């Protein structure tokens, strides 16, 4: 079996894909930090994977999950209705980049993929 | 590699942020430059300009709308902030009673906006750097 087609590998590729998408979501938030009424967008994937894992889903099922982009309704908005917080956004960006580097390192080494990806988060 | 192309979208989103904030700095500069302009071709003192921003949306693969960046919808005149009225009979634009209407530009407010715009500009620039390093990473992975 081609190790790149194993569920673990596919899951790692979806994680890479999700972090790439998240970087874009964050870029959209930063670009709109001064747009009145704008609500920051968040991409949920790792948390959803963790939940699914806790519910006993198999790696194969996890590998078919897709990230979800939603509106952040918890962060309070400023007077102009915008709830983008620059510091929050920049640290989310850095965290996301580290995740991307981690996933790509794991992908490159092709070893202990799924356990490390989910446990070291 | 399909992953690389994903980064271009984010890179452009940050570029739209840079352009929007730059436009805002230009408007602030015009407002400050005209803080004492008491007569304009339209008549009356200079009215401060404000930019209106709106999210730039695109339809994602799943059919839902996603933010792709920001765009400047338009430059508007601030008609809610009143003009300042001072008594200065020697002023060429003084009315019969010696009152002059000054622009509704508050320099302190403009300077505060300028700092916000500059901070936002820098943030967009570091988002771009972030995409560069992610794309480099993706390229190394492809090697």
PDB file of C-alpha atoms in Angstrom:
ATOM      1  CA  UNK A   1       0.000   0.000   0.000  1.00  0.00           C
ATOM      2  CA  UNK A   2       1.258   3.421  -0.899  1.00  0.00           C
ATOM      3  CA  UNK A   3       1.955   5.109   2.456  1.00  0.00           C
ATOM      4  CA  UNK A   4       0.799   8.444   0.982  1.00  0.00           C
ATOM      5  CA  UNK A   5      -2.674   7.039   0.445  1.00  0.00           C
ATOM      6  CA  UNK A   6      -3.113   5.759   3.971  1.00  0.00           C
ATOM      7  CA  UNK A   7      -5.811   7.479   6.090  1.00  0.00           C
ATOM      8  CA  UNK A   8      -3.071   8.970   8.252  1.00  0.00           C
ATOM      9  CA  UNK A   9      -1.447  10.617   5.279  1.00  0.00           C
ATOM     10  CA  UNK A  10      -4.748  11.873   3.951  1.00  0.00           C
ATOM     11  CA  UNK A  11      -5.624  13.296   7.339  1.00  0.00           C
ATOM     12  CA  UNK A  12      -2.297  15.083   7.481  1.00  0.00           C
ATOM     13  CA  UNK A  13      -2.921  16.536   4.043  1.00  0.00           C
ATOM     14  CA  UNK A  14      -6.331  17.807   5.164  1.00  0.00           C
ATOM     15  CA  UNK A  15      -4.659  19.399   8.179  1.00  0.00           C
ATOM     16  CA  UNK A  16      -2.157  21.122   5.899  1.00  0.00           C
ATOM     17  CA  UNK A  17      -4.994  22.237   3.693  1.00  0.00           C
ATOM     18  CA  UNK A  18      -7.009  23.507   6.657  1.00  0.00           C
ATOM     19  CA  UNK A  19      -4.086  25.559   8.009  1.00  0.00           C
ATOM     20  CA  UNK A  20      -3.528  27.043   4.545  1.00  0.00           C
ATOM     21  CA  UNK A  21      -7.216  27.981   4.423  1.00  0.00           C
ATOM     22  CA  UNK A  22      -7.075  29.372   7.936  1.00  0.00           C
ATOM     23  CA  UNK A  23      -4.172  31.623   7.002  1.00  0.00           C
ATOM     24  CA  UNK A  24      -6.424  33.079   4.349  1.00  0.00           C
ATOM     25  CA  UNK A  25      -9.324  33.532   6.750  1.00  0.00           C
ATOM     26  CA  UNK A  26      -6.972  35.400   9.116  1.00  0.00           C
ATOM     27  CA  UNK A  27      -5.747  37.566   6.229  1.00  0.00           C
ATOM     28  CA  UNK A  28      -9.379  38.475   5.519  1.00  0.00           C
ATOM     29  CA  UNK A  29      -9.860  39.458   9.161  1.00  0.00           C
ATOM     30  CA  UNK A  30      -6.716  41.593   9.256  1.00  0.00           C
ATOM     31  CA  UNK A  31      -7.716  43.309   6.005  1.00  0.00           C
ATOM     32  CA  UNK A  32     -11.128  44.107   7.498  1.00  0.00           C
ATOM     33  CA  UNK A  33      -9.989  45.277  10.924  1.00  0.00           C
ATOM     34  CA  UNK A  34     -11.386  48.739  10.146  1.00  0.00           C
ATOM     35  CA  UNK A  35     -14.534  47.729   8.270  1.00  0.00           C
ATOM     36  CA  UNK A  36     -17.574  48.743  10.330  1.00  0.00           C
ATOM     37  CA  UNK A  37     -19.880  45.848  11.168  1.00  0.00           C
ATOM     38  CA  UNK A  38     -17.417  43.164  10.082  1.00  0.00           C
ATOM     39  CA  UNK A  39     -17.389  40.004  12.206  1.00  0.00           C
ATOM     40  CA  UNK A  40     -14.187  38.000  12.401  1.00  0.00           C
ATOM     41  CA  UNK A  41     -14.265  34.632  10.693  1.00  0.00           C
ATOM     42  CA  UNK A  42     -12.802  31.505  12.222  1.00  0.00           C
ATOM     43  CA  UNK A  43     -11.941  28.176  10.690  1.00  0.00           C
ATOM     44  CA  UNK A  44     -12.601  25.171  12.933  1.00  0.00           C
ATOM     45  CA  UNK A  45     -10.933  21.905  12.098  1.00  0.00           C
ATOM     46  CA  UNK A  46      -8.618  20.551  14.806  1.00  0.00           C
ATOM     47  CA  UNK A  47     -11.317  20.946  17.452  1.00  0.00           C
ATOM     48  CA  UNK A  48     -13.819  19.142  15.279  1.00  0.00           C
ATOM     49  CA  UNK A  49     -11.310  16.346  14.676  1.00  0.00           C
ATOM     50  CA  UNK A  50     -10.685  16.049  18.396  1.00  0.00           C
ATOM     51  CA  UNK A  51     -14.427  15.836  19.082  1.00  0.00           C
ATOM     52  CA  UNK A  52     -14.886  13.219  16.402  1.00  0.00           C
ATOM     53  CA  UNK A  53     -11.956  11.260  17.797  1.00  0.00           C
ATOM     54  CA  UNK A  54     -13.457  11.437  21.288  1.00  0.00           C
ATOM     55  CA  UNK A  55     -16.690  10.076  19.868  1.00  0.00           C
ATOM     56  CA  UNK A  56     -14.739   7.058  18.653  1.00  0.00           C
ATOM     57  CA  UNK A  57     -14.537   7.849  14.949  1.00  0.00           C
ATOM     58  CA  UNK A  58     -11.897   5.992  12.976  1.00  0.00           C
ATOM     59  CA  UNK A  59      -8.950   7.690  11.307  1.00  0.00           C
ATOM     60  CA  UNK A  60     -10.465   6.827   7.964  1.00  0.00           C
ATOM     61  CA  UNK A  61     -13.632   8.725   8.881  1.00  0.00           C
ATOM     62  CA  UNK A  62     -11.585  11.639  10.225  1.00  0.00           C
ATOM     63  CA  UNK A  63      -9.687  11.825   6.946  1.00  0.00           C
ATOM     64  CA  UNK A  64     -12.951  12.654   5.186  1.00  0.00           C
ATOM     65  CA  UNK A  65     -13.865  15.571   7.424  1.00  0.00           C
ATOM     66  CA  UNK A  66     -13.623  19.095   6.076  1.00  0.00           C
ATOM     67  CA  UNK A  67     -12.946  22.381   7.893  1.00  0.00           C
ATOM     68  CA  UNK A  68     -15.756  24.791   8.580  1.00  0.00           C
ATOM     69  CA  UNK A  69     -15.597  28.574   8.374  1.00  0.00           C
ATOM     70  CA  UNK A  70     -17.943  30.418  10.694  1.00  0.00           C
ATOM     71  CA  UNK A  71     -18.476  33.767  12.303  1.00  0.00           C
ATOM     72  CA  UNK A  72     -16.980  34.488  15.715  1.00  0.00           C
ATOM     73  CA  UNK A  73     -19.967  35.589  17.775  1.00  0.00           C
ATOM     74  CA  UNK A  74     -18.212  35.295  21.153  1.00  0.00           C
ATOM     75  CA  UNK A  75     -15.604  38.041  20.832  1.00  0.00           C
ATOM     76  CA  UNK A  76     -17.256  41.354  21.789  1.00  0.00           C
ATOM     77  CA  UNK A  77     -17.520  44.005  19.090  1.00  0.00           C
ATOM     78  CA  UNK A  78     -16.280  47.593  19.207  1.00  0.00           C
ATOM     79  CA  UNK A  79     -18.639  50.550  18.911  1.00  0.00           C
ATOM     80  CA  UNK A  80     -18.629  50.234  15.094  1.00  0.00           C
ATOM     81  CA  UNK A  81     -19.794  46.615  15.261  1.00  0.00           C
ATOM     82  CA  UNK A  82     -16.416  45.188  14.262  1.00  0.00           C
ATOM     83  CA  UNK A  83     -14.938  42.484  16.506  1.00  0.00           C
ATOM     84  CA  UNK A  84     -11.500  42.046  14.922  1.00  0.00           C
ATOM     85  CA  UNK A  85      -8.801  42.235  17.563  1.00  0.00           C
ATOM     86  CA  UNK A  86      -5.452  42.780  15.890  1.00  0.00           C
ATOM     87  CA  UNK A  87      -3.353  41.165  18.637  1.00  0.00           C
ATOM     88  CA  UNK A  88      -5.588  38.107  18.648  1.00  0.00           C
ATOM     89  CA  UNK A  89      -5.399  37.877  14.880  1.00  0.00           C
ATOM     90  CA  UNK A  90      -1.621  38.190  14.741  1.00  0.00           C
ATOM     91  CA  UNK A  91      -1.094  35.534  17.377  1.00  0.00           C
ATOM     92  CA  UNK A  92      -3.581  33.263  15.609  1.00  0.00           C
ATOM     93  CA  UNK A  93      -1.547  33.807  12.453  1.00  0.00           C
ATOM     94  CA  UNK A  94       1.716  32.832  14.151  1.00  0.00           C
ATOM     95  CA  UNK A  95       0.163  29.837  15.839  1.00  0.00           C
ATOM     96  CA  UNK A  96      -1.302  28.758  12.538  1.00  0.00           C
ATOM     97  CA  UNK A  97       2.044  29.085  10.789  1.00  0.00           C
ATOM     98  CA  UNK A  98       3.724  26.942  13.428  1.00  0.00           C
ATOM     99  CA  UNK A  99       1.012  24.345  12.938  1.00  0.00           C
ATOM    100  CA  UNK A 100       1.593  24.450   9.213  1.00  0.00           C
ATOM    101  CA  UNK A 101       5.311  23.925   9.714  1.00  0.00           C
ATOM    102  CA  UNK A 102       4.649  21.095  12.096  1.00  0.00           C
ATOM    103  CA  UNK A 103       2.252  19.365   9.737  1.00  0.00           C
ATOM    104  CA  UNK A 104       4.618  19.757   6.828  1.00  0.00           C
ATOM    105  CA  UNK A 105       7.527  18.379   8.872  1.00  0.00           C
ATOM    106  CA  UNK A 106       5.371  15.423   9.826  1.00  0.00           C
ATOM    107  CA  UNK A 107       4.351  14.970   6.249  1.00  0.00           C
ATOM    108  CA  UNK A 108       7.972  15.014   5.196  1.00  0.00           C
ATOM    109  CA  UNK A 109       9.003  12.440   7.763  1.00  0.00           C
ATOM    110  CA  UNK A 110       5.852  10.347   7.119  1.00  0.00           C
ATOM    111  CA  UNK A 111       6.093   8.793  10.550  1.00  0.00           C
ATOM    112  CA  UNK A 112       3.692   8.641  13.475  1.00  0.00           C
ATOM    113  CA  UNK A 113       1.501  10.985  11.538  1.00  0.00           C
ATOM    114  CA  UNK A 114      -1.903  11.049  13.115  1.00  0.00           C
ATOM    115  CA  UNK A 115      -0.894  10.578  16.769  1.00  0.00           C
ATOM    116  CA  UNK A 116       1.660  13.367  16.693  1.00  0.00           C
ATOM    117  CA  UNK A 117      -0.594  15.695  14.694  1.00  0.00           C
ATOM    118  CA  UNK A 118      -3.436  15.395  17.184  1.00  0.00           C
ATOM    119  CA  UNK A 119      -1.490  15.016  20.431  1.00  0.00           C
ATOM    120  CA  UNK A 120       1.043  17.795  20.005  1.00  0.00           C
ATOM    121  CA  UNK A 121      -1.634  20.360  19.146  1.00  0.00           C
TER     122      UNK A 121
ATOM    123  CA  UNK B   1       1.151  21.848  -6.097  1.00  0.00           C
ATOM    124  CA  UNK B   2      -2.370  22.959  -5.397  1.00  0.00           C
ATOM    125  CA  UNK B   3      -1.377  24.138  -1.907  1.00  0.00           C
ATOM    126  CA  UNK B   4       0.786  26.941  -3.244  1.00  0.00           C
ATOM    127  CA  UNK B   5      -2.099  28.517  -5.116  1.00  0.00           C
ATOM    128  CA  UNK B   6      -4.088  28.704  -1.898  1.00  0.00           C
ATOM    129  CA  UNK B   7      -1.548  31.142  -0.528  1.00  0.00           C
ATOM    130  CA  UNK B   8      -2.024  33.608  -3.353  1.00  0.00           C
ATOM    131  CA  UNK B   9      -5.587  34.284  -2.260  1.00  0.00           C
ATOM    132  CA  UNK B  10      -4.459  35.202   1.235  1.00  0.00           C
ATOM    133  CA  UNK B  11      -1.601  37.194  -0.164  1.00  0.00           C
ATOM    134  CA  UNK B  12      -4.063  39.222  -2.232  1.00  0.00           C
ATOM    135  CA  UNK B  13      -6.351  39.667   0.769  1.00  0.00           C
ATOM    136  CA  UNK B  14      -3.446  41.256   2.636  1.00  0.00           C
ATOM    137  CA  UNK B  15      -2.646  43.346  -0.435  1.00  0.00           C
ATOM    138  CA  UNK B  16      -6.216  44.677  -0.461  1.00  0.00           C
ATOM    139  CA  UNK B  17      -5.748  45.602   3.197  1.00  0.00           C
ATOM    140  CA  UNK B  18      -2.525  47.441   2.376  1.00  0.00           C
ATOM    141  CA  UNK B  19      -4.243  49.351  -0.432  1.00  0.00           C
ATOM    142  CA  UNK B  20      -7.245  50.262   1.729  1.00  0.00           C
ATOM    143  CA  UNK B  21      -5.129  51.509   4.623  1.00  0.00           C
ATOM    144  CA  UNK B  22      -2.933  53.446   2.258  1.00  0.00           C
ATOM    145  CA  UNK B  23      -6.043  55.117   0.821  1.00  0.00           C
ATOM    146  CA  UNK B  24      -7.036  56.010   4.365  1.00  0.00           C
ATOM    147  CA  UNK B  25      -3.649  57.582   5.051  1.00  0.00           C
ATOM    148  CA  UNK B  26      -4.102  59.660   1.864  1.00  0.00           C
ATOM    149  CA  UNK B  27      -7.514  60.861   3.048  1.00  0.00           C
ATOM    150  CA  UNK B  28      -6.127  61.738   6.474  1.00  0.00           C
ATOM    151  CA  UNK B  29      -3.300  63.676   4.816  1.00  0.00           C
ATOM    152  CA  UNK B  30      -5.842  65.634   2.723  1.00  0.00           C
ATOM    153  CA  UNK B  31      -7.927  66.362   5.802  1.00  0.00           C
ATOM    154  CA  UNK B  32      -4.955  67.632   7.799  1.00  0.00           C
ATOM    155  CA  UNK B  33      -3.699  69.685   4.850  1.00  0.00           C
ATOM    156  CA  UNK B  34      -7.102  71.354   4.616  1.00  0.00           C
ATOM    157  CA  UNK B  35      -7.658  71.872   8.336  1.00  0.00           C
ATOM    158  CA  UNK B  36      -7.718  75.657   7.776  1.00  0.00           C
ATOM    159  CA  UNK B  37      -9.308  75.847   4.317  1.00  0.00           C
ATOM    160  CA  UNK B  38     -12.246  78.193   4.758  1.00  0.00           C
ATOM    161  CA  UNK B  39     -13.383  78.472   1.155  1.00  0.00           C
ATOM    162  CA  UNK B  40     -13.814  75.673  -1.380  1.00  0.00           C
ATOM    163  CA  UNK B  41     -15.110  75.597  -4.993  1.00  0.00           C
ATOM    164  CA  UNK B  42     -18.368  74.061  -3.659  1.00  0.00           C
ATOM    165  CA  UNK B  43     -18.687  77.003  -1.304  1.00  0.00           C
ATOM    166  CA  UNK B  44     -18.197  77.021   2.456  1.00  0.00           C
ATOM    167  CA  UNK B  45     -15.264  75.545   4.367  1.00  0.00           C
ATOM    168  CA  UNK B  46     -13.596  72.214   3.661  1.00  0.00           C
ATOM    169  CA  UNK B  47     -15.597  69.240   4.824  1.00  0.00           C
ATOM    170  CA  UNK B  48     -13.504  66.312   6.086  1.00  0.00           C
ATOM    171  CA  UNK B  49     -13.457  63.177   3.979  1.00  0.00           C
ATOM    172  CA  UNK B  50     -14.110  59.704   5.325  1.00  0.00           C
ATOM    173  CA  UNK B  51     -13.563  56.371   3.612  1.00  0.00           C
ATOM    174  CA  UNK B  52     -16.104  53.629   3.646  1.00  0.00           C
ATOM    175  CA  UNK B  53     -14.698  50.079   3.742  1.00  0.00           C
ATOM    176  CA  UNK B  54     -16.583  46.887   2.953  1.00  0.00           C
ATOM    177  CA  UNK B  55     -15.511  43.248   2.873  1.00  0.00           C
ATOM    178  CA  UNK B  56     -14.647  41.846  -0.541  1.00  0.00           C
ATOM    179  CA  UNK B  57     -16.561  38.592  -0.840  1.00  0.00           C
ATOM    180  CA  UNK B  58     -16.154  35.593  -3.076  1.00  0.00           C
ATOM    181  CA  UNK B  59     -18.041  32.364  -3.447  1.00  0.00           C
ATOM    182  CA  UNK B  60     -16.037  29.457  -2.039  1.00  0.00           C
ATOM    183  CA  UNK B  61     -16.048  25.895  -3.375  1.00  0.00           C
ATOM    184  CA  UNK B  62     -18.801  24.946  -0.939  1.00  0.00           C
ATOM    185  CA  UNK B  63     -21.036  27.685  -2.362  1.00  0.00           C
ATOM    186  CA  UNK B  64     -20.810  29.948   0.664  1.00  0.00           C
ATOM    187  CA  UNK B  65     -19.524  33.484   0.675  1.00  0.00           C
ATOM    188  CA  UNK B  66     -16.059  34.011   2.109  1.00  0.00           C
ATOM    189  CA  UNK B  67     -14.120  37.150   2.825  1.00  0.00           C
ATOM    190  CA  UNK B  68     -11.479  37.640   0.199  1.00  0.00           C
ATOM    191  CA  UNK B  69     -10.204  40.970   1.367  1.00  0.00           C
ATOM    192  CA  UNK B  70     -11.364  44.513   1.838  1.00  0.00           C
ATOM    193  CA  UNK B  71     -12.315  47.237  -0.598  1.00  0.00           C
ATOM    194  CA  UNK B  72     -12.873  50.953  -0.445  1.00  0.00           C
ATOM    195  CA  UNK B  73     -16.526  51.503  -1.331  1.00  0.00           C
ATOM    196  CA  UNK B  74     -16.196  55.235  -1.542  1.00  0.00           C
ATOM    197  CA  UNK B  75     -14.984  58.506  -0.172  1.00  0.00           C
ATOM    198  CA  UNK B  76     -17.698  60.424   1.601  1.00  0.00           C
ATOM    199  CA  UNK B  77     -17.942  63.845   3.170  1.00  0.00           C
ATOM    200  CA  UNK B  78     -18.438  63.906   6.902  1.00  0.00           C
ATOM    201  CA  UNK B  79     -21.676  65.837   7.289  1.00  0.00           C
ATOM    202  CA  UNK B  80     -22.358  64.775  10.884  1.00  0.00           C
ATOM    203  CA  UNK B  81     -19.437  66.636  12.463  1.00  0.00           C
ATOM    204  CA  UNK B  82     -20.343  70.354  12.575  1.00  0.00           C
ATOM    205  CA  UNK B  83     -18.089  73.160  11.351  1.00  0.00           C
ATOM    206  CA  UNK B  84     -16.357  75.251  13.958  1.00  0.00           C
ATOM    207  CA  UNK B  85     -17.572  78.880  14.087  1.00  0.00           C
ATOM    208  CA  UNK B  86     -15.114  81.469  15.330  1.00  0.00           C
ATOM    209  CA  UNK B  87     -15.221  85.232  15.599  1.00  0.00           C
ATOM    210  CA  UNK B  88     -12.514  86.766  13.385  1.00  0.00           C
ATOM    211  CA  UNK B  89     -13.741  89.953  11.597  1.00  0.00           C
ATOM    212  CA  UNK B  90     -10.388  90.419   9.777  1.00  0.00           C
ATOM    213  CA  UNK B  91     -10.667  87.064   8.043  1.00  0.00           C
ATOM    214  CA  UNK B  92     -11.441  87.394   4.284  1.00  0.00           C
ATOM    215  CA  UNK B  93     -14.170  84.740   4.615  1.00  0.00           C
ATOM    216  CA  UNK B  94     -15.841  86.391   7.608  1.00  0.00           C
ATOM    217  CA  UNK B  95     -19.584  87.042   7.297  1.00  0.00           C
ATOM    218  CA  UNK B  96     -21.278  90.376   8.004  1.00  0.00           C
ATOM    219  CA  UNK B  97     -21.162  89.743  11.760  1.00  0.00           C
ATOM    220  CA  UNK B  98     -17.461  88.813  11.650  1.00  0.00           C
ATOM    221  CA  UNK B  99     -17.898  85.043  12.049  1.00  0.00           C
ATOM    222  CA  UNK B 100     -15.870  82.496  10.052  1.00  0.00           C
ATOM    223  CA  UNK B 101     -16.746  78.845   9.563  1.00  0.00           C
ATOM    224  CA  UNK B 102     -13.724  76.570   9.947  1.00  0.00           C
ATOM    225  CA  UNK B 103     -13.472  73.027   8.500  1.00  0.00           C
ATOM    226  CA  UNK B 104     -14.818  70.177  10.614  1.00  0.00           C
ATOM    227  CA  UNK B 105     -11.317  68.705  10.773  1.00  0.00           C
ATOM    228  CA  UNK B 106     -10.056  67.853  14.245  1.00  0.00           C
ATOM    229  CA  UNK B 107      -6.305  67.379  13.872  1.00  0.00           C
ATOM    230  CA  UNK B 108      -5.967  65.277  17.032  1.00  0.00           C
ATOM    231  CA  UNK B 109      -8.638  62.908  15.777  1.00  0.00           C
ATOM    232  CA  UNK B 110      -6.958  62.672  12.376  1.00  0.00           C
ATOM    233  CA  UNK B 111      -3.624  61.865  14.022  1.00  0.00           C
ATOM    234  CA  UNK B 112      -5.257  59.127  16.078  1.00  0.00           C
ATOM    235  CA  UNK B 113      -6.792  57.698  12.893  1.00  0.00           C
ATOM    236  CA  UNK B 114      -3.398  57.914  11.222  1.00  0.00           C
ATOM    237  CA  UNK B 115      -1.827  55.741  13.919  1.00  0.00           C
ATOM    238  CA  UNK B 116      -4.632  53.181  13.558  1.00  0.00           C
ATOM    239  CA  UNK B 117      -4.164  53.141   9.790  1.00  0.00           C
ATOM    240  CA  UNK B 118      -0.399  52.712  10.095  1.00  0.00           C
ATOM    241  CA  UNK B 119      -0.760  49.885  12.566  1.00  0.00           C
ATOM    242  CA  UNK B 120      -3.249  48.198  10.256  1.00  0.00           C
ATOM    243  CA  UNK B 121      -0.910  48.684   7.308  1.00  0.00           C
ATOM    244  CA  UNK B 122       1.956  47.026   9.185  1.00  0.00           C
ATOM    245  CA  UNK B 123      -0.299  44.147  10.223  1.00  0.00           C
ATOM    246  CA  UNK B 124      -1.244  43.502   6.602  1.00  0.00           C
ATOM    247  CA  UNK B 125       2.423  43.621   5.635  1.00  0.00           C
ATOM    248  CA  UNK B 126       3.306  40.957   8.207  1.00  0.00           C
ATOM    249  CA  UNK B 127       0.406  38.818   7.004  1.00  0.00           C
ATOM    250  CA  UNK B 128       2.031  38.920   3.576  1.00  0.00           C
ATOM    251  CA  UNK B 129       5.379  37.861   5.043  1.00  0.00           C
ATOM    252  CA  UNK B 130       3.565  35.022   6.737  1.00  0.00           C
ATOM    253  CA  UNK B 131       2.281  33.783   3.386  1.00  0.00           C
ATOM    254  CA  UNK B 132       5.738  34.001   1.881  1.00  0.00           C
ATOM    255  CA  UNK B 133       7.207  31.779   4.572  1.00  0.00           C
ATOM    256  CA  UNK B 134       4.298  29.325   4.322  1.00  0.00           C
ATOM    257  CA  UNK B 135       4.691  29.131   0.564  1.00  0.00           C
ATOM    258  CA  UNK B 136       8.440  28.541   0.952  1.00  0.00           C
ATOM    259  CA  UNK B 137       7.661  25.772   3.344  1.00  0.00           C
ATOM    260  CA  UNK B 138       5.234  24.241   0.886  1.00  0.00           C
ATOM    261  CA  UNK B 139       7.857  24.424  -1.852  1.00  0.00           C
ATOM    262  CA  UNK B 140      10.424  22.662   0.340  1.00  0.00           C
ATOM    263  CA  UNK B 141       7.867  19.974   1.003  1.00  0.00           C
ATOM    264  CA  UNK B 142       7.381  19.480  -2.724  1.00  0.00           C
ATOM    265  CA  UNK B 143      11.094  19.047  -3.348  1.00  0.00           C
TER     266      UNK B 143
END
